[in-house]
Amino acid sequence: MKTGSYVDGKWYHPTGGSRLVKNTNPADTKDVIAEFPAATAKDVEKAIAGAKKAFESWSKTPAPSRGRVLARAAEIARRRKDEIARTMTREQGKVLKEARGEVDKGIACLEFNAGEGFRIQGKTLPCELKDVFTYTIRRPLGVVGLITPWNFPWAIPVWKVAPALVAGNTVVMKPAELTPATCALLVEVLEEAGLPPGCLQLVVGPGSEVGNAITANPDIKAVSFTGSNQIGYALYAQAAARGAKVTCELGGKNAVIVLPGADLDAVVPAVLNGAFGSTGQRCTATSRVLAHPDIMGQLTEAVVAGAKALKVGPGLDEASQMGPAVDKKQHAQDLMYVDVAKKEGARLLTGGGVPKGLDQGYFVEPTVFEGVRAEHRLFKEEVFGPVLALTPIKDLSEGIKLANAVEYGLTCSLYSRDVNDVMRFVEEVETGMVHVNEPTVGGEAQLPFGGLKATGIGGREMSTDGLEFFTETKTVFINYTGKAERSFVR
Ligand code: NAD
Ligand code: MN
């Protein structure tokens, strides 16, 4: 396994930093996966200079050829899928099945963007004047900075890197300190696929130094960030102050609305998957269920039984259905919210503690609270752990109102067969992604991903929208006879 940082086609261990990023297994804290000596602001400068140099030739490489590098990377990732999934499970904690699914999703993003290499397109539009040909072309931005979180250590880096590269940019990427090894594998895959040195630079180190050095550098033309609101808002302000382009994907507090008549055989697995999948550490996790009293009783019983039956354990064990929290801090945060919810008067139905016999890692029980009210912190704040809040609603109107009564707006789901309810829900719910009769989770390479309100700044990721972020438009006027005269008004 490659460790350290990767600049100008070489792996090396930075020496200037005072820290060692010790990458441990959250299911067994004695298992150290690798050590990544922390990079410093100096390493970032070097990485940006190298990326700037590489931009000269990469931006001139025909887009279909750039796409072919991604197509080869997709094949290599498919061949190395098991290795990537195991590394991810070992360093992040999610169960193998989820890790494999995440590898597949990244592969789809590579494939989608490989194809986009053939399609990066401008528009040909008519001109007001005779003998003038007007059209647009899309150009890369230059060197872009990518800053990623630990919860999807493969898919998020891929869905940023692939469009950035195919559009002709060169990249300086900083993964979360908790999950550098999976990101290092992405670099290895792209290296093996023939990506020229300098096109993708990896700097592993603390956000406060390395992330900040990326955001602040005038040679970084755009920053794509996924992570917490606290860091994202500060980063946005900092980058905007020097005129850089920014996209931020931030937190979520997603609800499932259940009305009488909903098919519980479909709702219950969706809620369990949404709430406890990836140990609740998904921005799209289901953290609230808003249900009518006529169905709440049965639903609660089934969800609690399902939560109790979930096998919690190390992700590398194929029998485990839910892995640990990612680290000590997240573990403490999960338990803190259990405490807060109890104190605020919600009723704990199951979970709320550390499962027996699993104290070698950061495990938490799947947890369900009922009687959670709109003013409770558990209703409004992102836990990022396996803690589900149940809240009664009297009808769809109240369901939509409560779904919208949080600062976030990433995703929401409604279970209903009533076409009027469905259409109204789609129209009125304030989220960037809307699901009907399926869980709140999920996203696909070709579909725009992202949120409204406090969840998102600066447009969607994945899909052609995500690619557009990494380009700028040039509008071209060719006065081919040289005779057409442009008046002052146009
Ligand atoms: P985080 O904000 O702590 O860190 C994200 C990244 O920013 C890390 O790489 C970190 O090192 C870096 N960073 C920290 N300080 C920085 C600074 N001053 N300047 C620049 N970079 C800095 O988030 P996290 O704990 O890694 O991830 C969890 C959060 O991510 C949750 O809030 C979750 O909702 C969010 N998330 C959102 C989405 C989405 O698409 N909406 C997806 C996944 C995760
Ligand atoms: Mn780790």
GROMACS .gro file of C-alpha atoms in nm, residues 225 228-240 246 248 250-251 407-408 452-457:
model
   26
  225PHE     CA    1  -1.574   2.064  -0.082
  228SER     CA    2  -1.954   1.980   0.761
  229ASN     CA    3  -2.139   2.312   0.753
  230GLN     CA    4  -1.900   2.468   0.997
  231ILE     CA    5  -1.592   2.409   0.780
  232GLY     CA    6  -1.780   2.451   0.451
  233TYR     CA    7  -1.919   2.796   0.529
  234ALA     CA    8  -1.580   2.926   0.642
  235LEU     CA    9  -1.411   2.778   0.335
  236TYR     CA   10  -1.675   2.932   0.106
  237ALA     CA   11  -1.623   3.278   0.254
  238GLN     CA   12  -1.247   3.247   0.229
  239ALA     CA   13  -1.242   3.126  -0.132
  240ALA     CA   14  -1.511   3.373  -0.242
  246VAL     CA   15  -1.680   2.706  -0.489
  248CYS     CA   16  -1.998   2.278  -0.103
  250LEU     CA   17  -2.280   1.983   0.352
  251GLY     CA   18  -2.505   1.825   0.612
  407GLU     CA   19  -3.211   2.413   0.812
  408TYR     CA   20  -3.092   2.135   0.581
  452LEU     CA   21  -3.099   2.305  -0.101
  453LYS     CA   22  -3.092   2.545   0.192
  454ALA     CA   23  -2.801   2.490   0.433
  455THR     CA   24  -2.700   2.168   0.256
  456GLY     CA   25  -2.563   2.305  -0.067
  457ILE     CA   26  -2.367   2.592  -0.209
   0.00000   0.00000   0.00000
